[in-house]
Amino acid sequence: KMAAAAGGLRRAGWRLWRGRAVLRCQLSPPHRTLQASAVLRRVSDEQKEPLASSSQQQFDSHPTNHQPEQEPQGSRPSYTGQGGQESEDFESEEQLQHRILTAALEFVPEHGWTAEAIAEGAKTLGLSAAAAGMFHSDGSELILHFMSQCNTKLSELLEQEQKLVQLGEAEKKPTDQFLRDAVQARLRMLIPYIEKWPQALSILLLPHNIPSSLNLLTSMIDDIWYYAGDQSTD
Amino acid sequence: AAAGLCPYRALLARRGGALRAFCGSVRGLAAGPETHFGFQTVTEAERREKIYRVFESVAKKYDVMNDSMTLGIHRVWKDILVHKMNPSPGTLLLDVAGGTGDIAFRFINYVRCVRERQLQQKIRHHQNLSWQEIAESYQEDKSKSLGDSQVVVCDINKEMLKVGKQKAQHLGYSEGLSWVLGNAEELPFDDDKFDVYTIAFGIRNVTRIDLALQEAYRVLKPGGRFLCLEFSQVSNSLLSRLYDLYSFQVIPVLGEVIAGDWKSYQYLVESIRRFPPQEEFKAMIEDAGFFKVDYQNLNSGIVAIHSGFKL
């Protein structure tokens, strides 16, 4: 029992360290990243990181302060822990997963939205292909990651446009043209993956993926309407 | 010297009472801390030897007994393990306590299937290339049926490895398969070598589970996966009672009838009860440094697959 208590304390201390490291890394994470991580956690059935998520929620008080979605690669604390992957430990598992999925996107045209693409992505990061086992075998997490990245890019784009209008450097577009342009911009982001996109949509329609994909869709629509000027709360 | 002392100690062990307590303290100095062998209390050295002898005697009938005890369901469990692993061609697998090779053979079959599918897809892609280009691609694409995947079967027991090798020959597995004699607590392999480490129904026989987990962490590549298939605690109380009844009344009898060895199978069912439950084992795996540790119960907890990643 003592050993178990000691083990428990050790683990709690370890998680605290990790939580602090995450706090230091993320200055003000964009609203979308928080949603993306929540989606990933919901989609897969892995253990939650209570400390990491609570630290992220502290910074959620700035929804309009959008920053480009980035993996905090420059500001990772250096820590010589066990084994060769010290930096990954203190980067938090979710951030590593994001990196793997981002790396996997370049293999999608060749392998489709599959576990093979994720395995290839892991290999480019220097990890074993077995790391793809962290994700669902249907490739859904890769698609959702891509979609949330696109949504983030779209909201940045829209925000920049809004800034230009506020500074008086551009004309405010009529609503229907605004919507058309926004949707077109979003659709253009699919062009590099257009061949495999039907596969992605079919995977997103699987019953266990519908909640997450619908969530991303509705939040994107919310965003577009927000920038189109709709201030209503529904 | 240890071998010489063993029978003497075994003799002492048979006398009960005060003499045992005295000898216990003497033994403790020489043979290491106390641990369990089934429901008995023994020293670590004794335990290792007893377990070695158990598997030495059951090796030839191991597969038959597995089939009769679990009514063939162990095959499904092992299939699920390999499916969960979802290995791609080029994966290097270390199967520890893999004695008779069940996991290794399934791994080879799976990788062969994936490889065939890959080659078929390649051919489909090639349909719009010229004849010359296709011929050239054959030369670069070595077309190995396994695509460079390899499995190393490691076991501490020579008899089990012997049975495994015979099975492999009989079933026609030769490519990509290696047999190594080794102890899970101290693996004869270098660091960062393997993509996947599996241990199916073996870890409860390891005397120092924490050392085995540390060794697993050591030999895995970064990003590598640890998978453990093992009997675990049943959550459902009704099922648990039936399971206990079956374990303690039927299995040793089957052991006596089929393999002529009651005691070994008595040890087996007792060792299942002694193994830590799912959450505790998960914590042990995390302590060894693995991340994203999770478990999946099969048959309401009769068997559980624990998985962890070296990140």
Coordinates of C-alpha atoms in Angstrom, one line a residue:
Chain A
K1 CA 0.0 0.0 0.0
M2 CA 2.9 2.3 0.8
A3 CA 4.4 1.5 -2.6
A4 CA 1.2 2.3 -4.3
A5 CA 0.9 5.6 -2.4
A6 CA 4.4 6.5 -3.3
G7 CA 3.8 5.6 -6.9
G8 CA 0.6 7.7 -6.9
L9 CA 2.5 10.7 -5.4
R10 CA 5.2 10.3 -8.0
R11 CA 2.8 10.2 -10.8
A12 CA 0.9 13.2 -9.5
G13 CA 4.1 15.1 -9.2
W14 CA 5.1 14.1 -12.7
R15 CA 1.7 15.3 -14.1
L16 CA 2.0 18.6 -12.2
W17 CA 5.4 19.1 -13.8
R18 CA 3.9 18.4 -17.1
G19 CA 1.0 20.7 -16.4
R20 CA 3.3 23.5 -15.5
A21 CA 5.3 22.9 -18.6
V22 CA 2.2 23.2 -20.7
L23 CA 1.2 26.4 -18.9
R24 CA 4.6 27.9 -19.7
C25 CA 4.4 26.9 -23.4
Q26 CA 1.0 28.1 -24.3
L27 CA 0.7 31.9 -23.8
S28 CA -2.8 32.3 -25.2
P29 CA -3.9 29.4 -27.2
P30 CA -6.5 30.1 -29.9
H31 CA -10.1 29.3 -29.2
R32 CA -10.1 26.8 -32.0
T33 CA -7.1 24.8 -30.8
L34 CA -9.0 24.2 -27.5
Q35 CA -12.0 22.9 -29.4
A36 CA -9.8 20.8 -31.7
S37 CA -8.2 19.1 -28.7
A38 CA -11.5 18.5 -27.1
V39 CA -12.7 16.9 -30.4
L40 CA -9.7 14.7 -30.5
R41 CA -10.2 13.5 -27.0
R42 CA -13.8 12.8 -27.6
V43 CA -13.2 10.9 -30.8
S44 CA -10.7 8.6 -29.3
D45 CA -11.1 6.8 -26.0
E46 CA -7.7 7.6 -24.5
Q47 CA -7.2 8.8 -20.9
K48 CA -7.8 12.5 -20.3
E49 CA -5.2 15.0 -19.1
P50 CA -7.1 16.9 -16.4
L51 CA -4.3 19.2 -15.5
A52 CA -3.4 20.1 -19.1
S53 CA -7.0 20.8 -20.0
S54 CA -7.6 23.0 -16.9
S55 CA -4.5 25.1 -17.7
Q56 CA -5.8 25.6 -21.2
Q57 CA -9.2 26.7 -20.0
Q58 CA -7.7 29.4 -18.0
F59 CA -6.7 31.1 -21.2
D60 CA -10.1 30.7 -22.8
S61 CA -11.2 34.2 -21.6
H62 CA -10.0 35.8 -24.8
P63 CA -12.1 34.2 -27.5
T64 CA -11.6 37.1 -29.9
N65 CA -7.8 37.1 -29.5
H66 CA -7.0 34.8 -32.3
Q67 CA -3.5 33.7 -32.9
P68 CA -2.2 31.6 -35.7
E69 CA -2.5 28.0 -34.6
Q70 CA 0.9 26.7 -33.9
E71 CA 2.6 23.9 -32.1
P72 CA 4.8 25.8 -29.6
Q73 CA 7.9 24.3 -31.0
G74 CA 10.3 27.1 -30.1
S75 CA 9.3 27.5 -26.5
R76 CA 9.4 23.9 -25.3
P77 CA 11.2 23.7 -22.0
S78 CA 14.3 21.6 -22.1
Y79 CA 14.4 18.8 -19.5
T80 CA 16.6 15.9 -19.4
G81 CA 14.3 13.2 -18.3
Q82 CA 14.3 9.5 -19.1
G83 CA 15.0 8.1 -22.5
G84 CA 15.5 9.9 -25.8
Q85 CA 12.2 11.6 -26.1
E86 CA 12.5 14.2 -23.3
S87 CA 11.0 17.0 -25.2
E88 CA 8.0 15.0 -26.2
D89 CA 7.1 14.1 -22.6
F90 CA 6.9 17.8 -21.7
E91 CA 5.2 18.8 -24.8
S92 CA 2.1 16.8 -23.7
E93 CA 0.7 13.9 -25.6
E94 CA -1.9 16.0 -27.4
Q95 CA 0.7 18.3 -28.9
L96 CA 2.7 15.4 -30.1
Q97 CA -0.4 13.9 -31.7
H98 CA -1.1 17.2 -33.4
R99 CA 2.5 17.2 -34.8
I100 CA 2.1 13.6 -36.1
L101 CA -1.2 14.4 -37.7
T102 CA 0.1 17.6 -39.4
A103 CA 3.1 15.6 -40.7
A104 CA 0.7 12.9 -41.9
L105 CA -1.2 15.3 -44.1
E106 CA 1.4 15.3 -46.8
F107 CA 1.0 11.6 -47.2
V108 CA -2.8 11.8 -47.7
P109 CA -2.7 12.2 -51.5
E110 CA -0.8 8.9 -51.7
H111 CA -2.3 6.8 -49.0
G112 CA -5.7 8.4 -48.4
W113 CA -7.1 9.2 -45.0
T114 CA -5.8 6.1 -43.4
A115 CA -3.7 4.7 -40.6
E116 CA -0.9 4.2 -43.2
A117 CA -0.7 8.0 -43.8
I118 CA -0.5 8.5 -40.0
A119 CA 2.2 5.9 -39.8
E120 CA 4.2 7.6 -42.5
G121 CA 3.7 10.9 -40.7
A122 CA 5.0 9.5 -37.5
K123 CA 8.1 8.1 -39.3
T124 CA 9.0 11.6 -40.6
L125 CA 9.1 12.8 -37.0
G126 CA 11.5 10.0 -36.1
L127 CA 9.0 7.8 -34.3
S128 CA 8.2 4.2 -35.0
A129 CA 5.2 3.5 -37.3
A130 CA 3.6 1.8 -34.4
A131 CA 2.8 5.3 -33.0
A132 CA -0.1 5.4 -35.4
G133 CA -1.8 2.9 -33.0
M134 CA -2.5 6.0 -30.8
F135 CA -5.2 7.0 -33.2
H136 CA -8.3 5.4 -34.4
S137 CA -7.7 2.9 -37.2
D138 CA -10.3 4.5 -39.6
G139 CA -8.2 7.7 -40.0
S140 CA -11.0 9.9 -38.7
E141 CA -8.7 11.8 -36.4
L142 CA -6.6 12.8 -39.3
I143 CA -9.6 14.2 -41.1
L144 CA -10.9 16.1 -38.1
H145 CA -7.5 17.5 -37.5
F146 CA -7.3 18.8 -41.0
M147 CA -10.8 20.2 -40.8
S148 CA -10.1 22.1 -37.6
Q149 CA -6.9 23.5 -39.1
C150 CA -8.9 24.7 -42.1
N151 CA -11.5 26.3 -39.9
T152 CA -8.8 28.1 -38.0
K153 CA -7.2 29.4 -41.1
L154 CA -10.6 30.6 -42.3
S155 CA -11.3 32.5 -39.1
E156 CA -7.8 34.1 -39.3
L157 CA -8.6 35.1 -42.8
L158 CA -11.9 36.6 -41.9
E159 CA -10.4 38.4 -38.9
Q160 CA -7.8 40.0 -41.1
E161 CA -10.4 41.1 -43.6
Q162 CA -12.4 42.6 -40.7
K163 CA -9.4 44.5 -39.5
L164 CA -8.8 45.9 -42.9
V165 CA -12.4 47.1 -43.0
Q166 CA -12.1 48.6 -39.5
L167 CA -9.0 50.5 -40.5
G168 CA -10.8 51.8 -43.5
E169 CA -8.5 50.2 -46.0
A170 CA -11.2 48.1 -47.5
E171 CA -14.9 48.3 -48.3
K172 CA -17.3 46.3 -46.2
K173 CA -18.8 43.7 -48.5
P174 CA -22.5 43.0 -48.8
T175 CA -23.5 40.0 -46.8
D176 CA -24.2 37.6 -49.6
Q177 CA -20.9 38.3 -51.3
F178 CA -19.1 38.0 -48.0
L179 CA -20.6 34.6 -47.4
R180 CA -19.8 33.5 -50.9
D181 CA -16.2 34.6 -50.6
A182 CA -15.8 32.9 -47.2
V183 CA -17.2 29.6 -48.3
Q184 CA -15.2 29.7 -51.5
A185 CA -12.0 30.4 -49.5
R186 CA -12.8 27.5 -47.2
L187 CA -13.5 25.2 -50.1
R188 CA -10.3 26.1 -51.9
M189 CA -8.3 24.7 -48.9
L190 CA -9.5 21.3 -50.0
I191 CA -7.9 21.5 -53.4
P192 CA -4.6 19.6 -52.5
Y193 CA -6.7 16.8 -51.1
I194 CA -9.6 16.8 -53.4
E195 CA -9.0 13.4 -54.8
K196 CA -9.3 11.7 -51.5
W197 CA -11.9 14.0 -50.1
P198 CA -14.9 11.7 -50.9
Q199 CA -13.2 9.1 -48.8
A200 CA -12.9 11.6 -46.0
L201 CA -16.5 12.5 -46.1
S202 CA -17.6 8.9 -46.1
I203 CA -15.5 8.3 -43.0
L204 CA -17.0 11.4 -41.3
L205 CA -20.5 10.0 -41.9
L206 CA -19.8 6.9 -39.8
P207 CA -22.1 7.1 -36.8
H208 CA -19.3 7.3 -34.2
N209 CA -17.8 10.3 -36.0
I210 CA -20.9 12.3 -36.7
P211 CA -20.9 14.2 -33.4
S212 CA -17.4 15.5 -33.9
S213 CA -17.8 16.3 -37.6
L214 CA -21.1 18.1 -37.0
N215 CA -19.5 20.1 -34.2
L216 CA -16.7 21.3 -36.5
L217 CA -19.2 22.2 -39.2
T218 CA -21.5 24.2 -36.9
S219 CA -18.6 26.1 -35.3
M220 CA -17.3 27.0 -38.7
I221 CA -20.7 28.3 -39.7
D222 CA -20.8 30.3 -36.4
D223 CA -17.5 31.8 -37.2
I224 CA -18.5 32.9 -40.7
W225 CA -21.7 34.4 -39.5
Y226 CA -19.9 36.2 -36.7
Y227 CA -17.6 37.9 -39.1
A228 CA -20.5 38.6 -41.5
G229 CA -21.9 40.7 -38.7
D230 CA -24.5 38.6 -37.0
Q231 CA -24.2 39.3 -33.3
S232 CA -27.0 37.0 -32.1
T233 CA -26.2 34.5 -29.5
D234 CA -27.8 31.4 -31.0
Chain B
A1 CA 26.3 -22.8 -6.0
A2 CA 22.7 -21.7 -6.1
A3 CA 21.7 -24.9 -7.8
G4 CA 23.4 -26.9 -5.1
L5 CA 21.6 -25.0 -2.4
C6 CA 18.2 -25.4 -4.0
P7 CA 17.3 -29.0 -3.2
Y8 CA 18.5 -28.4 0.3
R9 CA 16.2 -25.4 0.7
A10 CA 13.3 -27.3 -0.9
L11 CA 13.8 -30.1 1.7
L12 CA 13.6 -27.5 4.5
A13 CA 10.5 -26.0 2.9
R14 CA 8.6 -29.2 3.5
R15 CA 9.0 -29.0 7.3
G16 CA 6.5 -26.6 8.8
G17 CA 6.3 -24.4 11.8
A18 CA 9.2 -22.9 13.7
L19 CA 11.8 -24.6 11.6
R20 CA 10.4 -22.9 8.5
A21 CA 10.5 -19.5 10.1
F22 CA 14.2 -20.0 11.0
C23 CA 15.0 -21.3 7.6
G24 CA 13.0 -18.5 6.1
S25 CA 15.4 -15.9 7.6
V26 CA 18.4 -17.9 6.4
R27 CA 16.9 -18.3 3.0
G28 CA 16.0 -14.6 2.9
L29 CA 19.6 -13.6 3.1
A30 CA 20.7 -15.9 0.3
A31 CA 17.8 -16.1 -2.2
G32 CA 16.1 -12.7 -2.2
P33 CA 12.8 -11.3 -1.0
E34 CA 9.6 -13.2 -0.5
T35 CA 7.1 -13.4 -3.3
H36 CA 4.2 -15.6 -4.3
F37 CA 3.9 -18.8 -6.4
G38 CA 0.2 -19.2 -6.9
F39 CA -1.1 -19.0 -3.3
Q40 CA 2.2 -20.1 -1.7
T41 CA 4.8 -17.8 -0.4
V42 CA 8.3 -18.5 -1.8
T43 CA 11.5 -16.6 -2.5
E44 CA 12.1 -15.0 -5.8
A45 CA 14.8 -17.5 -6.8
E46 CA 12.5 -20.4 -5.9
R47 CA 9.7 -18.9 -7.8
R48 CA 11.7 -18.6 -11.0
E49 CA 12.8 -22.2 -10.8
K50 CA 9.3 -23.5 -10.1
I51 CA 7.9 -21.6 -13.0
Y52 CA 10.6 -22.9 -15.2
R53 CA 9.8 -26.4 -14.2
V54 CA 6.0 -25.8 -14.7
F55 CA 6.5 -24.8 -18.3
E56 CA 9.1 -27.4 -19.0
S57 CA 6.6 -30.0 -18.1
V58 CA 3.6 -28.5 -19.9
A59 CA 5.5 -27.4 -23.1
K60 CA 4.4 -30.3 -25.3
K61 CA 0.8 -30.2 -24.3
Y62 CA 0.6 -26.4 -24.0
D63 CA -1.5 -25.7 -27.1
V64 CA -3.8 -28.6 -26.5
M65 CA -4.4 -27.5 -22.9
N66 CA -5.0 -23.9 -24.1
D67 CA -7.7 -25.0 -26.5
S68 CA -9.5 -27.2 -23.9
M69 CA -9.3 -24.8 -21.0
T70 CA -10.6 -21.8 -22.9
L71 CA -12.7 -23.8 -25.4
G72 CA -10.7 -22.4 -28.2
I73 CA -11.5 -18.8 -27.3
H74 CA -7.8 -18.0 -26.7
R75 CA -7.4 -18.0 -30.5
V76 CA -9.9 -15.2 -30.7
W77 CA -8.2 -13.2 -28.0
K78 CA -4.8 -13.5 -29.8
D79 CA -6.5 -12.5 -33.1
I80 CA -7.9 -9.4 -31.4
L81 CA -4.4 -8.6 -30.0
V82 CA -2.8 -8.7 -33.5
H83 CA -5.7 -6.7 -35.0
K84 CA -5.3 -4.1 -32.4
M85 CA -1.6 -3.9 -33.2
N86 CA -2.5 -3.4 -36.9
P87 CA 1.1 -3.9 -38.0
S88 CA 2.3 -2.4 -41.2
P89 CA 4.9 -4.1 -43.4
G90 CA 8.4 -3.3 -42.1
T91 CA 7.4 -3.6 -38.5
L92 CA 9.8 -5.2 -36.1
L93 CA 8.0 -7.2 -33.4
L94 CA 9.4 -8.6 -30.2
D95 CA 7.2 -11.3 -28.7
V96 CA 8.3 -12.0 -25.2
A97 CA 7.3 -15.2 -23.4
G98 CA 6.1 -16.1 -26.9
G99 CA 7.1 -19.8 -26.5
T100 CA 5.0 -21.7 -28.9
G101 CA 4.7 -18.8 -31.4
D102 CA 1.0 -18.1 -31.5
I103 CA 1.4 -14.3 -31.7
A104 CA 4.3 -14.5 -34.1
F105 CA 2.4 -16.7 -36.6
R106 CA -0.6 -14.4 -36.5
F107 CA 1.6 -11.4 -37.0
I108 CA 3.2 -12.9 -40.0
N109 CA -0.2 -13.8 -41.5
Y110 CA -1.5 -10.3 -40.9
V111 CA 1.5 -8.6 -42.4
R112 CA 1.4 -10.9 -45.4
C113 CA -2.2 -9.9 -46.1
V114 CA -1.5 -6.2 -45.7
R115 CA 1.5 -6.5 -48.0
E116 CA -0.6 -8.3 -50.7
R117 CA -3.1 -5.5 -50.5
Q118 CA -0.4 -2.9 -50.9
L119 CA 1.1 -4.7 -53.9
Q120 CA -2.4 -4.9 -55.5
Q121 CA -2.9 -1.2 -55.0
K122 CA 0.4 -0.5 -56.6
I123 CA -0.5 -2.5 -59.6
R124 CA -3.7 -0.6 -59.9
H125 CA -1.8 2.6 -59.8
H126 CA 0.5 1.3 -62.5
Q127 CA -2.2 0.7 -65.0
N128 CA -1.6 4.0 -66.7
L129 CA 2.2 3.6 -66.9
S130 CA 4.1 2.2 -69.9
W131 CA 5.4 -1.4 -70.0
Q132 CA 8.9 -0.3 -69.5
E133 CA 8.1 1.7 -66.4
I134 CA 6.3 -1.2 -64.9
A135 CA 9.2 -3.6 -65.5
E136 CA 11.6 -1.1 -64.0
S137 CA 9.5 -0.8 -60.9
Y138 CA 9.7 -4.5 -60.3
Q139 CA 13.4 -4.3 -60.0
E140 CA 13.3 -1.7 -57.3
D141 CA 10.4 -3.2 -55.4
K142 CA 12.0 -6.3 -54.0
S143 CA 8.5 -7.8 -53.6
K144 CA 9.2 -9.6 -50.4
S145 CA 6.1 -11.2 -49.2
L146 CA 6.6 -9.7 -45.8
G147 CA 8.0 -6.4 -46.8
D148 CA 10.9 -6.5 -44.3
S149 CA 8.8 -7.2 -41.3
Q150 CA 10.4 -9.4 -38.7
V151 CA 9.4 -11.1 -35.5
V152 CA 11.7 -12.2 -32.7
V153 CA 10.2 -14.7 -30.3
C154 CA 11.9 -14.6 -27.0
D155 CA 11.3 -17.1 -24.2
I156 CA 13.1 -18.0 -21.0
N157 CA 12.2 -21.7 -21.4
K158 CA 14.1 -23.9 -23.8
E159 CA 11.3 -26.5 -24.1
M160 CA 8.7 -23.9 -25.1
L161 CA 11.0 -22.6 -27.8
K162 CA 11.6 -26.1 -29.0
V163 CA 7.9 -26.7 -29.4
G164 CA 7.5 -23.3 -31.1
K165 CA 10.3 -24.1 -33.6
Q166 CA 8.7 -27.5 -34.4
K167 CA 5.3 -25.8 -34.9
A168 CA 6.8 -23.2 -37.3
Q169 CA 8.5 -25.9 -39.4
H170 CA 5.3 -27.9 -39.4
L171 CA 3.1 -25.0 -40.5
G172 CA 5.7 -23.7 -43.0
Y173 CA 6.8 -20.4 -41.4
S174 CA 10.4 -19.6 -42.1
E175 CA 10.8 -16.1 -43.3
G176 CA 11.1 -13.2 -40.9
L177 CA 11.1 -15.4 -37.8
S178 CA 13.8 -15.7 -35.1
W179 CA 13.9 -17.6 -31.8
V180 CA 15.9 -16.3 -28.9
L181 CA 16.4 -17.6 -25.4
G182 CA 16.1 -14.7 -23.0
N183 CA 14.7 -13.5 -19.7
A184 CA 12.0 -10.8 -19.8
E185 CA 13.6 -9.1 -16.8
E186 CA 16.9 -8.8 -18.6
L187 CA 16.5 -8.9 -22.4
P188 CA 19.5 -9.7 -24.6
F189 CA 18.7 -6.8 -27.0
D190 CA 20.0 -3.4 -27.5
D191 CA 18.1 -0.1 -26.8
D192 CA 15.5 1.4 -29.2
K193 CA 15.3 -1.6 -31.4
F194 CA 11.7 -2.8 -31.8
D195 CA 8.5 -1.2 -33.1
V196 CA 6.2 -3.4 -31.0
Y197 CA 6.7 -5.4 -27.9
T198 CA 4.0 -8.0 -27.0
I199 CA 3.7 -10.4 -24.1
A200 CA 0.7 -12.7 -24.2
F201 CA -0.2 -14.6 -21.1
G202 CA 3.4 -14.4 -20.0
I203 CA 3.8 -11.4 -17.7
R204 CA 2.0 -12.9 -14.8
N205 CA 4.8 -15.6 -14.8
V206 CA 7.5 -12.9 -14.5
T207 CA 8.8 -12.6 -11.0
R208 CA 9.7 -8.9 -11.2
I209 CA 7.1 -7.3 -13.4
D210 CA 8.5 -3.8 -12.9
L211 CA 11.8 -4.9 -14.3
A212 CA 10.1 -6.5 -17.3
L213 CA 8.2 -3.3 -18.0
Q214 CA 11.4 -1.3 -17.7
E215 CA 13.1 -3.7 -20.2
A216 CA 10.2 -3.3 -22.5
Y217 CA 10.5 0.4 -22.4
R218 CA 14.2 0.2 -23.0
V219 CA 14.1 -2.0 -26.2
L220 CA 11.3 -0.1 -27.8
K221 CA 12.0 2.6 -30.4
P222 CA 10.6 6.0 -29.7
G223 CA 6.9 5.8 -30.7
G224 CA 7.0 2.1 -30.1
R225 CA 4.1 0.3 -28.6
F226 CA 3.8 -2.1 -25.7
L227 CA 0.9 -4.6 -25.8
C228 CA 0.1 -7.0 -23.1
L229 CA -2.6 -9.7 -23.2
E230 CA -3.3 -11.2 -19.9
F231 CA -5.9 -12.7 -17.6
S232 CA -7.4 -10.1 -15.4
Q233 CA -10.1 -9.4 -12.9
V234 CA -13.7 -10.0 -13.8
S235 CA -16.0 -7.1 -13.0
N236 CA -19.3 -8.8 -13.2
S237 CA -19.9 -10.6 -9.9
L238 CA -22.1 -13.5 -11.3
L239 CA -19.6 -14.2 -14.0
S240 CA -16.8 -13.9 -11.5
R241 CA -18.4 -16.7 -9.4
L242 CA -18.9 -19.0 -12.4
Y243 CA -15.4 -18.2 -13.5
D244 CA -13.9 -19.1 -10.2
L245 CA -15.9 -22.3 -10.1
Y246 CA -14.7 -23.3 -13.5
S247 CA -11.1 -22.3 -12.8
F248 CA -10.7 -24.2 -9.5
Q249 CA -12.8 -27.2 -10.2
V250 CA -12.5 -27.9 -13.9
I251 CA -9.1 -26.7 -15.0
P252 CA -6.8 -28.7 -12.7
V253 CA -8.8 -31.8 -13.6
L254 CA -8.4 -31.1 -17.3
G255 CA -4.7 -30.6 -16.5
E256 CA -4.5 -34.0 -14.9
V257 CA -6.5 -35.8 -17.6
I258 CA -4.9 -34.2 -20.7
A259 CA -1.4 -33.3 -19.6
G260 CA -1.0 -35.5 -16.6
D261 CA -0.1 -32.5 -14.4
W262 CA -2.5 -31.3 -11.8
K263 CA -0.1 -29.1 -10.0
S264 CA 1.0 -27.0 -12.9
Y265 CA -2.6 -26.1 -13.8
Q266 CA -3.4 -25.4 -10.1
Y267 CA -0.5 -22.9 -10.2
L268 CA -1.9 -21.4 -13.4
V269 CA -5.3 -20.6 -12.0
E270 CA -3.8 -19.3 -8.7
S271 CA -1.4 -17.1 -10.6
I272 CA -4.3 -15.5 -12.4
R273 CA -5.9 -14.5 -9.1
R274 CA -2.5 -13.1 -7.9
F275 CA -2.0 -10.8 -10.9
P276 CA -2.9 -7.2 -10.2
P277 CA -6.2 -5.8 -11.6
Q278 CA -6.5 -3.7 -14.7
E279 CA -6.1 -0.3 -13.1
E280 CA -3.2 -1.3 -11.0
F281 CA -1.4 -2.9 -13.9
K282 CA -2.1 0.2 -15.9
A283 CA -0.4 2.3 -13.2
M284 CA 2.6 0.0 -13.2
I285 CA 3.0 0.5 -17.0
E286 CA 2.8 4.2 -16.5
D287 CA 5.5 4.0 -13.9
A288 CA 7.8 2.4 -16.4
G289 CA 7.5 5.5 -18.5
F290 CA 4.8 4.6 -21.0
F291 CA 2.3 7.1 -22.2
K292 CA -1.3 6.9 -23.4
V293 CA -1.7 3.7 -21.4
D294 CA -5.1 2.1 -21.8
Y295 CA -6.7 -1.3 -21.5
Q296 CA -9.5 -3.1 -23.2
N297 CA -11.5 -5.8 -21.4
L298 CA -12.3 -8.9 -23.3
N299 CA -15.1 -11.1 -22.1
S300 CA -16.0 -8.7 -19.2
G301 CA -12.5 -8.8 -17.8
I302 CA -11.5 -12.4 -18.0
V303 CA -8.8 -11.2 -20.3
A304 CA -7.5 -7.6 -20.8
I305 CA -5.2 -6.0 -23.4
H306 CA -3.1 -3.2 -22.0
S307 CA -1.4 -0.8 -24.4
G308 CA 1.2 1.9 -23.9
F309 CA 3.5 4.0 -26.0
K310 CA 7.0 5.0 -25.6
L311 CA 6.9 8.7 -26.3

